[in-house]
Coordinates of C-alpha atoms in Angstrom, one line a residue:
M22 CA 85.5 27.6 0.1
P23 CA 86.0 31.4 -0.7
S24 CA 82.9 33.4 -1.3
A25 CA 81.6 33.4 -4.9
K26 CA 82.0 36.8 -6.6
P27 CA 78.7 38.5 -7.3
L28 CA 77.9 38.7 -11.0
N29 CA 75.4 41.6 -10.8
E30 CA 75.9 43.5 -7.6
S31 CA 73.3 46.1 -8.3
A32 CA 70.6 43.4 -8.7
I33 CA 71.7 41.8 -5.5
C34 CA 71.6 45.1 -3.7
D35 CA 68.0 45.6 -4.8
V36 CA 67.0 42.2 -3.4
L37 CA 68.8 42.8 -0.1
S38 CA 67.3 46.3 0.2
A39 CA 69.0 49.6 0.1
P40 CA 69.3 50.1 3.9
R41 CA 70.9 46.6 4.4
S42 CA 73.2 47.0 1.4
T43 CA 74.3 50.5 2.4
T44 CA 75.9 49.2 5.6
Y45 CA 78.3 47.2 3.6
I46 CA 78.8 49.7 0.8
T47 CA 79.7 52.4 3.3
A48 CA 82.1 50.0 5.1
V49 CA 84.2 49.4 1.9
G50 CA 84.1 53.0 0.6
G51 CA 81.4 52.8 -2.0
D52 CA 82.5 49.8 -4.0
K53 CA 79.3 47.7 -4.6
A54 CA 81.2 44.6 -5.8
H55 CA 83.4 44.6 -2.8
A56 CA 80.4 45.3 -0.5
M57 CA 78.5 42.3 -1.8
E58 CA 81.6 40.1 -1.3
L59 CA 81.7 41.3 2.3
Y60 CA 78.0 40.6 2.6
G61 CA 78.5 37.1 1.4
W62 CA 81.5 36.6 3.8
N63 CA 79.4 38.0 6.7
A64 CA 76.7 35.4 5.9
R65 CA 79.2 32.6 5.8
I66 CA 81.0 33.5 9.0
A67 CA 77.6 33.9 10.7
A68 CA 76.6 30.4 9.7
A69 CA 79.9 29.0 10.8
F70 CA 79.5 30.5 14.3
M71 CA 76.5 28.3 14.9
L72 CA 78.7 25.2 15.6
P73 CA 81.0 26.6 18.3
S74 CA 78.1 28.6 19.8
H75 CA 76.1 25.4 20.0
F76 CA 78.8 23.6 21.9
A77 CA 79.5 26.5 24.2
E78 CA 75.8 26.8 25.2
I79 CA 75.3 23.0 25.7
T80 CA 78.5 22.8 27.7
V81 CA 77.6 25.6 30.1
R82 CA 73.9 24.8 30.5
N83 CA 74.6 21.1 31.3
A84 CA 77.2 22.1 33.9
A85 CA 74.8 24.5 35.4
S86 CA 72.0 21.9 35.5
E87 CA 74.4 19.5 37.3
A88 CA 75.0 22.0 40.0
I89 CA 71.3 22.8 40.3
A90 CA 70.4 19.1 40.5
A91 CA 73.1 18.5 43.1
T92 CA 71.6 21.2 45.3
Y93 CA 67.8 20.9 44.6
G94 CA 67.5 17.3 43.3
P95 CA 66.9 15.8 39.8
R96 CA 63.4 17.4 39.5
W97 CA 64.8 20.8 40.2
P98 CA 62.5 22.7 37.8
W99 CA 59.7 21.8 40.2
S100 CA 61.6 22.6 43.4
T101 CA 60.0 25.4 45.4
G102 CA 63.3 26.1 47.0
F103 CA 65.0 26.6 43.6
E104 CA 62.0 28.7 42.4
R105 CA 62.3 31.0 45.4
A106 CA 66.0 31.4 44.7
L107 CA 65.1 33.0 41.4
N108 CA 63.6 36.1 42.9
P109 CA 62.0 38.2 40.1
P110 CA 64.0 41.3 39.1
K111 CA 62.8 44.7 40.5
S112 CA 62.9 46.2 37.0
R113 CA 61.2 44.9 33.8
A114 CA 64.4 43.0 32.9
Y115 CA 64.4 39.3 32.0
D116 CA 62.8 37.2 34.8
P117 CA 64.4 33.7 35.2
Q118 CA 61.7 32.7 37.7
R119 CA 58.9 33.4 35.2
D120 CA 60.9 31.7 32.4
L121 CA 61.2 28.6 34.6
I122 CA 57.5 28.5 35.6
E123 CA 56.2 29.0 32.0
T124 CA 58.6 26.4 30.6
R125 CA 57.8 23.7 33.1
K126 CA 54.1 24.1 32.4
R127 CA 54.8 22.8 28.9
H128 CA 57.0 19.9 29.8
T129 CA 57.1 17.0 32.2
T130 CA 60.8 16.0 32.3
T131 CA 63.8 17.9 33.5
D132 CA 65.7 17.3 30.2
K133 CA 62.9 18.9 28.2
V134 CA 62.9 21.9 30.5
I135 CA 66.7 22.3 30.2
A136 CA 66.4 22.3 26.4
E137 CA 63.7 24.9 26.3
L138 CA 64.9 27.4 28.9
K139 CA 66.3 30.6 27.3
F140 CA 70.0 31.2 26.9
K141 CA 69.5 34.2 29.3
F142 CA 68.3 31.8 32.0
W143 CA 71.6 30.0 32.0
Q144 CA 73.5 33.2 32.0
S145 CA 71.5 34.4 34.9
M146 CA 72.6 31.4 36.9
F147 CA 76.2 32.7 36.8
T148 CA 75.4 35.7 39.0
A149 CA 76.6 36.3 42.6
R150 CA 73.2 35.5 44.1
H151 CA 73.9 31.8 43.4
D152 CA 77.5 31.7 44.8
H153 CA 76.5 30.4 48.2
R154 CA 74.1 27.7 47.0
L155 CA 75.8 26.6 43.8
W156 CA 79.1 27.9 42.7
N157 CA 81.3 28.1 45.8
R158 CA 80.7 24.3 46.1
Y159 CA 80.6 23.1 42.6
I160 CA 82.0 25.4 39.9
L161 CA 85.7 24.4 40.2
T162 CA 84.7 20.7 39.9
L163 CA 82.4 21.2 37.0
F164 CA 85.0 23.3 35.2
P165 CA 88.2 21.5 36.2
N166 CA 90.4 23.2 33.6
A167 CA 90.1 26.6 35.2
K168 CA 93.5 26.8 36.8
G169 CA 94.5 29.6 39.2
M170 CA 91.0 31.0 39.5
T171 CA 88.7 31.3 42.5
A172 CA 85.1 30.2 42.3
A173 CA 83.9 33.8 42.2
Q174 CA 86.5 34.7 39.5
L175 CA 85.5 31.8 37.3
R176 CA 81.8 32.4 37.8
H177 CA 82.2 36.1 36.8
R178 CA 84.3 35.1 33.8
I179 CA 81.7 32.7 32.5
Y180 CA 79.0 35.3 32.9
D181 CA 81.0 37.8 30.9
D182 CA 81.7 35.2 28.2
L183 CA 78.0 34.3 28.0
E184 CA 77.1 38.0 27.6
A185 CA 79.4 38.4 24.7
I186 CA 78.1 35.2 23.1
R187 CA 74.5 36.2 23.7
T188 CA 75.0 39.6 22.0
L189 CA 76.5 37.8 19.0
R190 CA 73.8 35.2 18.9
N191 CA 71.1 37.9 18.8
R192 CA 72.8 39.5 15.8
L193 CA 73.1 36.1 14.1
A194 CA 69.4 35.4 14.7
H195 CA 68.4 38.7 13.1
H196 CA 70.8 38.4 10.2
E197 CA 72.6 41.6 11.2
P198 CA 76.2 42.5 10.3
I199 CA 78.9 41.0 12.5
F200 CA 81.9 42.0 10.5
T201 CA 82.7 44.9 12.8
R202 CA 83.0 42.7 15.8
N203 CA 86.2 41.2 17.2
L204 CA 85.2 37.8 15.8
E205 CA 88.5 36.2 16.8
D206 CA 87.6 37.1 20.4
D207 CA 84.1 35.7 20.0
L208 CA 85.4 32.4 18.8
M209 CA 88.0 32.2 21.6
R210 CA 85.3 32.8 24.2
M211 CA 83.3 29.9 22.9
L212 CA 86.2 27.5 22.6
E213 CA 87.5 28.4 26.1
L214 CA 84.1 27.8 27.7
V215 CA 84.2 24.3 26.2
E216 CA 87.9 23.9 27.3
L217 CA 87.1 24.8 30.9
R218 CA 84.8 21.8 31.0
S219 CA 86.5 19.2 28.7
T220 CA 89.7 19.2 26.7
P221 CA 88.6 16.2 24.6
T222 CA 85.4 18.1 23.6
L223 CA 87.4 21.2 22.8
D224 CA 89.7 19.1 20.5
W225 CA 86.6 17.7 18.7
V226 CA 85.0 21.2 18.3
C227 CA 88.3 22.6 16.9
A228 CA 88.5 19.8 14.4
M229 CA 85.0 20.6 13.1
E230 CA 84.7 24.4 13.3
D231 CA 85.1 26.5 10.1
V232 CA 85.2 30.0 11.7
T233 CA 89.0 30.0 11.7
S234 CA 89.4 29.3 8.0
I235 CA 86.6 31.7 7.0
L236 CA 88.1 34.5 9.1
A237 CA 91.2 34.2 6.9
E238 CA 89.1 34.7 3.7
R239 CA 87.7 38.0 4.6
P240 CA 87.5 40.1 1.4

């Protein structure tokens, strides 16, 4: 469904705040009506991205948890060997070891821990430090549709895709503009992550997602 045209763009701009509205007004050369149409479209496309983003994250984190469980056992969140493999970063960057320790304090089952670990945790699993223990052995099996790629190439590609998705998700979470991004590329990354794991799941996601149709309606 195309965005509804704003009936009183000045009133809407006041509600949204001048700094927020100005981003859109500037982008369309000063036309407030056009700016509010773009704002509405941005909100719609942001909402639509939640579905493919959901499936991309679930696909990757479940694959990663399978690899971790195959190496450290089904109770891997409480494995001291796995905990040691998550050496804290030297800088003040995100600490996957701390995330794991704090999350497992609040839950008693592996499934609950999986669901509560941060997106960044799963992305951090696709770094070279885990090649020897996890990915050299399991990644090509867990992502069987990655043709013509080595384990290291696939792991690196997944990390890069997750970084792009994480950046987009952060903007979505803070209701920030995404209309300047290459949204076609963002969608493709999500869909291809699902496809690497399961073609039937990709087909289902493609049948449900609305991003493609909303992209075509950009004002």
